[in-house]
mmCIF file of C-alpha atoms in Angstrom:
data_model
loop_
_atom_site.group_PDB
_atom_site.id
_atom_site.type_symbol
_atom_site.label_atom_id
_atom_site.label_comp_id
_atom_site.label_asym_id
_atom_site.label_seq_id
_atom_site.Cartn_x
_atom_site.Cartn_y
_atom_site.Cartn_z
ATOM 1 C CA UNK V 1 58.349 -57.706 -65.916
ATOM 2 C CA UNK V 2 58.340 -61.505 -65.432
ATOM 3 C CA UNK V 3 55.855 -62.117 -62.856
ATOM 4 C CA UNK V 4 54.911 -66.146 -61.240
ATOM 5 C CA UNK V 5 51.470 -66.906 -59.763
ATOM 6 C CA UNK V 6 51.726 -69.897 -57.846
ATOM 7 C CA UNK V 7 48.567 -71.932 -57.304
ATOM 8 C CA UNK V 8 47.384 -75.363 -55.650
ATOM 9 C CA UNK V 9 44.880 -77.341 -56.860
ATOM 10 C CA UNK V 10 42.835 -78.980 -53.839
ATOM 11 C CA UNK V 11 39.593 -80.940 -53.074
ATOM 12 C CA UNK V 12 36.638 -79.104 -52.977
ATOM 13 C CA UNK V 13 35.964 -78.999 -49.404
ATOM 14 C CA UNK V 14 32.314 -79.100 -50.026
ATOM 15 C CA UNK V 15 32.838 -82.858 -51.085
ATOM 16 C CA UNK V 16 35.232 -83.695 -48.533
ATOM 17 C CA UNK V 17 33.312 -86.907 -45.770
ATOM 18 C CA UNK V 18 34.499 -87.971 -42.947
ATOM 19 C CA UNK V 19 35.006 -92.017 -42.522
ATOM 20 C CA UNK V 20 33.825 -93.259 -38.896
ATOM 21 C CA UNK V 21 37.731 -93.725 -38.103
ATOM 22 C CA UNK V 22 37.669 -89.670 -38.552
ATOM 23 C CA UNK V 23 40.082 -89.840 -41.777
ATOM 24 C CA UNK V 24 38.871 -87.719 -44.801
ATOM 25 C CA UNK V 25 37.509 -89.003 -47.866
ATOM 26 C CA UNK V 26 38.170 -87.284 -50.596
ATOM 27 C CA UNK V 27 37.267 -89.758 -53.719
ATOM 28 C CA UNK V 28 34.377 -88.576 -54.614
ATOM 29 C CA UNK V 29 35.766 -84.931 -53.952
ATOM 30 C CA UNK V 30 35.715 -82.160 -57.376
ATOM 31 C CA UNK V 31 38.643 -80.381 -57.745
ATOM 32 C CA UNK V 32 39.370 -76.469 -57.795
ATOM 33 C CA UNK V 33 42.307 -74.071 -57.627
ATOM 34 C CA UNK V 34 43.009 -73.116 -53.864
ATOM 35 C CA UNK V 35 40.778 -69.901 -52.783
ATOM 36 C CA UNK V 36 43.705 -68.259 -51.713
ATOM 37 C CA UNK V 37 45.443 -68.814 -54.808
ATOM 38 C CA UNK V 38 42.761 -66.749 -56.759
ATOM 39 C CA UNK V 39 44.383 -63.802 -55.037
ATOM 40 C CA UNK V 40 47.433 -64.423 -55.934
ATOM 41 C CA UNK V 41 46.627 -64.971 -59.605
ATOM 42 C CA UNK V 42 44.564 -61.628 -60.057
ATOM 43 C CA UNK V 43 47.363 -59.421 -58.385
ATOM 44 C CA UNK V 44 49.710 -60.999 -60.798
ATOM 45 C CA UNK V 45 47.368 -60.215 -63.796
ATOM 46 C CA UNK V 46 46.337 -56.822 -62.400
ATOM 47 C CA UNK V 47 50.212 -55.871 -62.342
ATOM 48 C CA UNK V 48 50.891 -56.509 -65.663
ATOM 49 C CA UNK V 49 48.285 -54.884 -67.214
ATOM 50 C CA UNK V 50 49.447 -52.321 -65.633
ATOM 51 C CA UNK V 51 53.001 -52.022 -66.943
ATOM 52 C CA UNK V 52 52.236 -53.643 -70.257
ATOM 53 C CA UNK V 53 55.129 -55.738 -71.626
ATOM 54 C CA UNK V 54 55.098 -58.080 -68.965
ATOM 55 C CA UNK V 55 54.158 -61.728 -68.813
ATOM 56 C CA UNK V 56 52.432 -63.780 -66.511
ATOM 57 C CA UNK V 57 52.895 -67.507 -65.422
ATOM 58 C CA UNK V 58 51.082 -69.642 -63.090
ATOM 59 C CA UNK V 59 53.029 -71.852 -61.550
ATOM 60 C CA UNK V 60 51.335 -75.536 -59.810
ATOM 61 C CA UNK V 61 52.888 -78.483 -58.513
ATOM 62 C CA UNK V 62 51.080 -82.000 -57.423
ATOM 63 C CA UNK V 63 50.245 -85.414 -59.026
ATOM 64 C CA UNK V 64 49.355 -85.948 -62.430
ATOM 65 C CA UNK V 65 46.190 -86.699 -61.604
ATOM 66 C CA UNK V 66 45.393 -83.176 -59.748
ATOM 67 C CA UNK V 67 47.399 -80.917 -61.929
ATOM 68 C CA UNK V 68 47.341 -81.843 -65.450
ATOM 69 C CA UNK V 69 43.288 -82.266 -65.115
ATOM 70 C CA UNK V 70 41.746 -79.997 -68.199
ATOM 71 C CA UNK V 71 39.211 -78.371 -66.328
ATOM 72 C CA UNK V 72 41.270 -76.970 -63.834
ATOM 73 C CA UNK V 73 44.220 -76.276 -66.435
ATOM 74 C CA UNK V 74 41.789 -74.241 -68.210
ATOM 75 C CA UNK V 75 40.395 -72.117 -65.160
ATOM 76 C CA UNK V 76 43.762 -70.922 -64.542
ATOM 77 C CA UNK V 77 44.070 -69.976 -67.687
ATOM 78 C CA UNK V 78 41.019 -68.034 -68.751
ATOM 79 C CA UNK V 79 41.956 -65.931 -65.547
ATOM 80 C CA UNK V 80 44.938 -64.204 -67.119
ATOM 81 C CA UNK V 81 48.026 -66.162 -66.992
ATOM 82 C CA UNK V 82 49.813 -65.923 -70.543
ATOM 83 C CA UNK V 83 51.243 -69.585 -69.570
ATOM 84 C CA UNK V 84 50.312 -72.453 -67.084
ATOM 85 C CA UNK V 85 53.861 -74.806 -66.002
ATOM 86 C CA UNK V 86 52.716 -78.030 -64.060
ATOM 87 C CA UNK V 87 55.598 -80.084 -61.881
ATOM 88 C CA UNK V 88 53.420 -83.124 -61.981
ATOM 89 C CA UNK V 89 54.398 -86.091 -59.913
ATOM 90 C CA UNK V 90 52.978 -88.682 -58.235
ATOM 91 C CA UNK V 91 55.785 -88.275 -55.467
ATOM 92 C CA UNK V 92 54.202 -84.964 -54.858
ATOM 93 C CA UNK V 93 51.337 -86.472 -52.819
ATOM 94 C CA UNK V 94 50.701 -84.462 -49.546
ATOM 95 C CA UNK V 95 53.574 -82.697 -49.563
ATOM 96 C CA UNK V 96 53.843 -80.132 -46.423
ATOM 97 C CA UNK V 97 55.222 -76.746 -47.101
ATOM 98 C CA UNK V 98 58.823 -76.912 -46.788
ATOM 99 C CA UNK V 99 59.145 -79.801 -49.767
ATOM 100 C CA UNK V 100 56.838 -77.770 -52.352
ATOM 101 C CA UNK V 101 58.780 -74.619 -51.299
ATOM 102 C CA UNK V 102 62.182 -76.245 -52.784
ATOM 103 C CA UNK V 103 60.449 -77.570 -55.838
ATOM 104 C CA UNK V 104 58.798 -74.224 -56.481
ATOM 105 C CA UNK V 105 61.325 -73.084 -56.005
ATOM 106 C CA UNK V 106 63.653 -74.607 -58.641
ATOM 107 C CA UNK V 107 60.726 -74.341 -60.680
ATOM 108 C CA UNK V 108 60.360 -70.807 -60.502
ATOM 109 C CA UNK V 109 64.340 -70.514 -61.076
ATOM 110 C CA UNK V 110 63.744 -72.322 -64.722
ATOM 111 C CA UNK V 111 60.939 -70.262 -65.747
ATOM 112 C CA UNK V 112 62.275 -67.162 -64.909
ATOM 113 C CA UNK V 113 60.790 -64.584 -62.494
ATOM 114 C CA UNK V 114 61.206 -60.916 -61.272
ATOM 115 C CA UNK V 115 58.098 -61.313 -59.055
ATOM 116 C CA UNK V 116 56.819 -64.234 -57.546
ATOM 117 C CA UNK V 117 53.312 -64.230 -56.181
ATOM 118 C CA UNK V 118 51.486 -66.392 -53.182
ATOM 119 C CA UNK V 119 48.320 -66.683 -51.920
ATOM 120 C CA UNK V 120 48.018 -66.291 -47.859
ATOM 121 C CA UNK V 121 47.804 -70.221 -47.479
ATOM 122 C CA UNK V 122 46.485 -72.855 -48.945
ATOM 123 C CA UNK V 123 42.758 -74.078 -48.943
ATOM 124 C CA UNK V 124 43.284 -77.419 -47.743
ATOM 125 C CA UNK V 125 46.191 -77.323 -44.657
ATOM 126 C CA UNK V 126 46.383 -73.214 -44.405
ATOM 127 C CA UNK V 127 49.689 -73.793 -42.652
ATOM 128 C CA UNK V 128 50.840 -70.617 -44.380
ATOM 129 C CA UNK V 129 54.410 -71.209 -44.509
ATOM 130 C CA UNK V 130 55.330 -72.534 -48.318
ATOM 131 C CA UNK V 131 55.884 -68.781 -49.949
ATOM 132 C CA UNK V 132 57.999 -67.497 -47.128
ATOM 133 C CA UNK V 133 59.984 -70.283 -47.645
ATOM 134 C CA UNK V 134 60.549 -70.298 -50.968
ATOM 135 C CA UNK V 135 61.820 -66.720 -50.483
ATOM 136 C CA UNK V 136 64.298 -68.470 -47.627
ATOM 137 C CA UNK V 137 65.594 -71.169 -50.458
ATOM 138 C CA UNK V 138 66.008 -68.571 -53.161
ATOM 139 C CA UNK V 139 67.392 -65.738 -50.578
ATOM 140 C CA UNK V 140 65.328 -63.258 -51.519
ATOM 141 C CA UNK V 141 63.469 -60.620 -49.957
ATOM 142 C CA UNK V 142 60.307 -62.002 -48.874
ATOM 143 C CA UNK V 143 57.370 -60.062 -47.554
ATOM 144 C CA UNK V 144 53.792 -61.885 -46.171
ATOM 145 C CA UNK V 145 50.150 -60.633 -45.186
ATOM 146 C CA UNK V 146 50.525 -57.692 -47.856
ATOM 147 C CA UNK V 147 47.231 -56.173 -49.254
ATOM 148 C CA UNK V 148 49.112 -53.245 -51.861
ATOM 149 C CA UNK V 149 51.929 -53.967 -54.373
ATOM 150 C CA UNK V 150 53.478 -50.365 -55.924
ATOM 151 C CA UNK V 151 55.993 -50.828 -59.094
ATOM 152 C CA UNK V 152 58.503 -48.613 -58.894
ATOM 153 C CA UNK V 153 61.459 -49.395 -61.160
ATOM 154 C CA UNK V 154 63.162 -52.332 -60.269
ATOM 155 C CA UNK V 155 61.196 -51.971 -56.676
ATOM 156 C CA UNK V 156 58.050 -52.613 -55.455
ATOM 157 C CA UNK V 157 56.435 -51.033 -52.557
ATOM 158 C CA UNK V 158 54.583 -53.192 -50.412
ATOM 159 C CA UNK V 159 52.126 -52.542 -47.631
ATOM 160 C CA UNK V 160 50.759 -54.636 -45.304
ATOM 161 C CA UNK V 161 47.913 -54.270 -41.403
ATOM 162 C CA UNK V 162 49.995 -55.501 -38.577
ATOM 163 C CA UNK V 163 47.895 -54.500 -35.348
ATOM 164 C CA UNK V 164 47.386 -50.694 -35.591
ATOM 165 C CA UNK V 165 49.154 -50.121 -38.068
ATOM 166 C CA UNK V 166 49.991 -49.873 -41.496
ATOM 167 C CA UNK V 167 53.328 -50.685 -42.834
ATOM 168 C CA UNK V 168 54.886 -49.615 -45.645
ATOM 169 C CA UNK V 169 58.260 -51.892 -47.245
ATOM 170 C CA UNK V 170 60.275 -51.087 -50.109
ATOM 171 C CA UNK V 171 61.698 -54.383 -52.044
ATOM 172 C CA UNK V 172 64.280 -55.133 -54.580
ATOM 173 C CA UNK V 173 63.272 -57.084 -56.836
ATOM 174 C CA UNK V 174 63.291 -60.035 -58.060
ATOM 175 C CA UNK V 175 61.445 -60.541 -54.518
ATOM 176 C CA UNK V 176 58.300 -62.996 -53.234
ATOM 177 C CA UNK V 177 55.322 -61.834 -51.439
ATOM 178 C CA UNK V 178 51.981 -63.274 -49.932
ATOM 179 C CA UNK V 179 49.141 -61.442 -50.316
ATOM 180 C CA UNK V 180 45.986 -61.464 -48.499
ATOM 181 C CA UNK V 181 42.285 -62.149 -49.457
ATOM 182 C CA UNK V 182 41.421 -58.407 -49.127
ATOM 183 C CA UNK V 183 43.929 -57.201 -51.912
ATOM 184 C CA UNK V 184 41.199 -58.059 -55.015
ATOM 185 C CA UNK V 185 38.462 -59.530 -55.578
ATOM 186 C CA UNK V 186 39.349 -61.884 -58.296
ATOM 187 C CA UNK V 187 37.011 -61.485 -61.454
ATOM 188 C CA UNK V 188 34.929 -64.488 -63.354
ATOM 189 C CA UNK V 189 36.354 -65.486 -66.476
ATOM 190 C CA UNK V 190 34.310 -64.040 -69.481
ATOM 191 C CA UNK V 191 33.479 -66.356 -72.331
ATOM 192 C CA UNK V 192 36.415 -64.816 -74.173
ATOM 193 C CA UNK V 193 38.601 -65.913 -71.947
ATOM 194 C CA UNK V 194 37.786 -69.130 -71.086
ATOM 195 C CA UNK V 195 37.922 -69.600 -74.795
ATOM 196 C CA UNK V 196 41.636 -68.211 -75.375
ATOM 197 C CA UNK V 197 42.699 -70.517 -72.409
ATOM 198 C CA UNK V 198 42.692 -73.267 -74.921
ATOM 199 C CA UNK V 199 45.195 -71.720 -76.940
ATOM 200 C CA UNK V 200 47.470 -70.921 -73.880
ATOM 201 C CA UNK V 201 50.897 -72.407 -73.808
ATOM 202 C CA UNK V 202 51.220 -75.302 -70.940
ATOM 203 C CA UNK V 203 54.961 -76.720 -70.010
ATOM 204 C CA UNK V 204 55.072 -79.698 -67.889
ATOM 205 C CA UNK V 205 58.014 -80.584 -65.916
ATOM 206 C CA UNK V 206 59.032 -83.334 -63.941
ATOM 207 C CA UNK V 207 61.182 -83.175 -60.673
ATOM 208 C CA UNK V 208 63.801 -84.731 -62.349
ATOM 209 C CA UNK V 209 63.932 -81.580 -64.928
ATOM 210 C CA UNK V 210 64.218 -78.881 -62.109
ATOM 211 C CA UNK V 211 66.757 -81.488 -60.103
ATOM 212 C CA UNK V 212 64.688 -82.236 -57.096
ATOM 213 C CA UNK V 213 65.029 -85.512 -55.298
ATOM 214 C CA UNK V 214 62.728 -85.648 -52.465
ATOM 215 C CA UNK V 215 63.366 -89.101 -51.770
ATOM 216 C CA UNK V 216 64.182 -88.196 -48.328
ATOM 217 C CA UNK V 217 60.972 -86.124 -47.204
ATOM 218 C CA UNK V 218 61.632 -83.242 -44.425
ATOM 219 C CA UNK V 219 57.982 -83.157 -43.034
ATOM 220 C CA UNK V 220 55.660 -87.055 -43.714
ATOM 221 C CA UNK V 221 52.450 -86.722 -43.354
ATOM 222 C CA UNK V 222 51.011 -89.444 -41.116
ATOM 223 C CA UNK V 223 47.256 -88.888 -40.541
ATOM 224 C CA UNK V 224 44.822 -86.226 -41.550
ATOM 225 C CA UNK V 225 41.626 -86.429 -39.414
ATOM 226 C CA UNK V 226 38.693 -84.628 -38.653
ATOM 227 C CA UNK V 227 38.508 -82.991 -34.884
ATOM 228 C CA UNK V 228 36.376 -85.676 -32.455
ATOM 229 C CA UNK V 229 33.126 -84.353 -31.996
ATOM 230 C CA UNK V 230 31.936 -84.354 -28.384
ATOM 231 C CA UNK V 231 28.590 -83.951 -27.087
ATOM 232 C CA UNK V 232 27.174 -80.618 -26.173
ATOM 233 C CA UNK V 233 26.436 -80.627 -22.111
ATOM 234 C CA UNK V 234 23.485 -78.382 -22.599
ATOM 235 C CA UNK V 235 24.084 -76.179 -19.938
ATOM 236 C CA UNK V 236 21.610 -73.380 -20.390
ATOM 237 C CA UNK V 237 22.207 -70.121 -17.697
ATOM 238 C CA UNK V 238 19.018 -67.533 -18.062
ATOM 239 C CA UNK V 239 19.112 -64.006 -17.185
ATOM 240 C CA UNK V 240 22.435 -61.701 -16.602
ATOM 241 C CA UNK V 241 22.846 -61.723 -13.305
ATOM 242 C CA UNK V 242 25.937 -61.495 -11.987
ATOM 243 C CA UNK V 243 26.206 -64.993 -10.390
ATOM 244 C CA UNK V 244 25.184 -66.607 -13.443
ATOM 245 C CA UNK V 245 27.766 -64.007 -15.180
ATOM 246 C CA UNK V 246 30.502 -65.639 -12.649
ATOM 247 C CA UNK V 247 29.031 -69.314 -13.461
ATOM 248 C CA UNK V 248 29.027 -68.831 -17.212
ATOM 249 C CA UNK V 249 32.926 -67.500 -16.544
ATOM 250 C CA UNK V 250 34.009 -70.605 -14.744
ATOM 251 C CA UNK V 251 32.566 -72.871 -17.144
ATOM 252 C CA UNK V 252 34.348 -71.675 -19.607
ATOM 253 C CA UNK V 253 37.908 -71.071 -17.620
ATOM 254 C CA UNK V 254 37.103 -75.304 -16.979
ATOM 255 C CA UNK V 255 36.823 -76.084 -21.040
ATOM 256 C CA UNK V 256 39.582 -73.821 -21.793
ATOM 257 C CA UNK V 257 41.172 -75.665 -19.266
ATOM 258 C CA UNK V 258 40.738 -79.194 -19.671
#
């Protein structure tokens, strides 16, 4: 089995300031694979150990200067991936979801895939849209929020927590899912394998190699700021009484309100 990890390399939110104008700085910001993405990585990994004679990609796209940088090329790596492919380009700054969903996937489409694997969203927006769309560009069947992958054949058998329940979907592949943050726990490299990253094969690809021309953008991104901060009212109601049950109650119908 051919099986894609897809992964985003953000800003370490840690590093992320706010500017008095409420925009975020990120220039002095490290960089790290997406949380989310660490999921998506280890299920990929996990499954082909399983079945033996599969292979493993991860799959990034974003600028040069986020993708291609060494450190983070070699923590994907030493997690398991037989092969890292970058789509570096500067014209993939702050990209929203539906324009890296076409270019992954083309991507994906080059490289070859039976499985393609997301995390649930992204550390940085979380808008948790770009895997179920690349399932909508491709056509395939596309399943999110799952937490157990099954190979069966040319199937998998996915299940996912909706409410109350648990439900249980059958898939042809090739297929997409996103899986959730409770499906692993994804391991620490070993010195081993940080080690053998180095010897890992890495393709980079332009968007002119997988035929993307997102000269005309479907989503811009205008403005990223942090929420204004207000100032607490320090409103302070002791005991439990019920009139200062009813008070706390109508304060809060008035904020929810306003």
């Amino acid at each position: 089995m051919k099986l894609i990890a897809c992964c985003k390399v953000v800003h370490d939110e840690q590093d992320i300031t706010t500017r008095p104008d409420r925009t975020l700085a990120t220039d002095n910001a490290g960089l790290k694979i997406s949380l989310y993405d660490l999921n998506a990585i280890e299920t990929a990994v996990e499954i082909a150990s399983t079945l033996g004679d599969s292979t493993v990609t991860a799959l990034s796209v974003g600028t040069g200067a986020m993708v291609e940088n060494a450190k983070i090329k070699k923590d994907i790596l030493s997690r398991g991936p037989d092969a890292l492919t970058l789509v570096a380009d500067d014209a993939c700054h702050a990209l929203y979801s539906t324009d890296t969903a076409n270019i992954i996937a083309q991507a994906a489409q080059k490289v070859g895939f039976d499985l393609l694997v997301f995390g649930e969203g992204s550390g940085d927006l979380y808008a948790q849209q770009t895997g179920l769309a690349v399932g909508e560009y491709l056509g395939l069947p596309c399943v999110n929020a799952v937490n157990k992958i099954t190979v069966e054949g040319n199937k998998i058998i996915v299940e996912r927590d909706l409410e109350n329940i648990t439900e249980e979907l059958e898939l042809t592949l090739p297929a997409v899912v996103c899986v959730t943050s409770s499906i692993n726990t994804p391991k620490l490299p070993s010195m081993k394998a940080i080690l053998a990253a180095n010897k890992k094969p890495v393709e980079k690809l332009g968007l002119g190699d997988i035929g993307v021309d997102i000269s005309a953008l479907t989503v811009v991104q205008t403005q990223v700021c942090a929420p204004e901060q207000s100032e607490r009212l320090g409103i302070i109601l002791e005991g439990d009484s019920d009139e200062n049950i009813a008070t706390f109650a109508e304060y809060l119908r008035q904020a929810v309100n306003q």
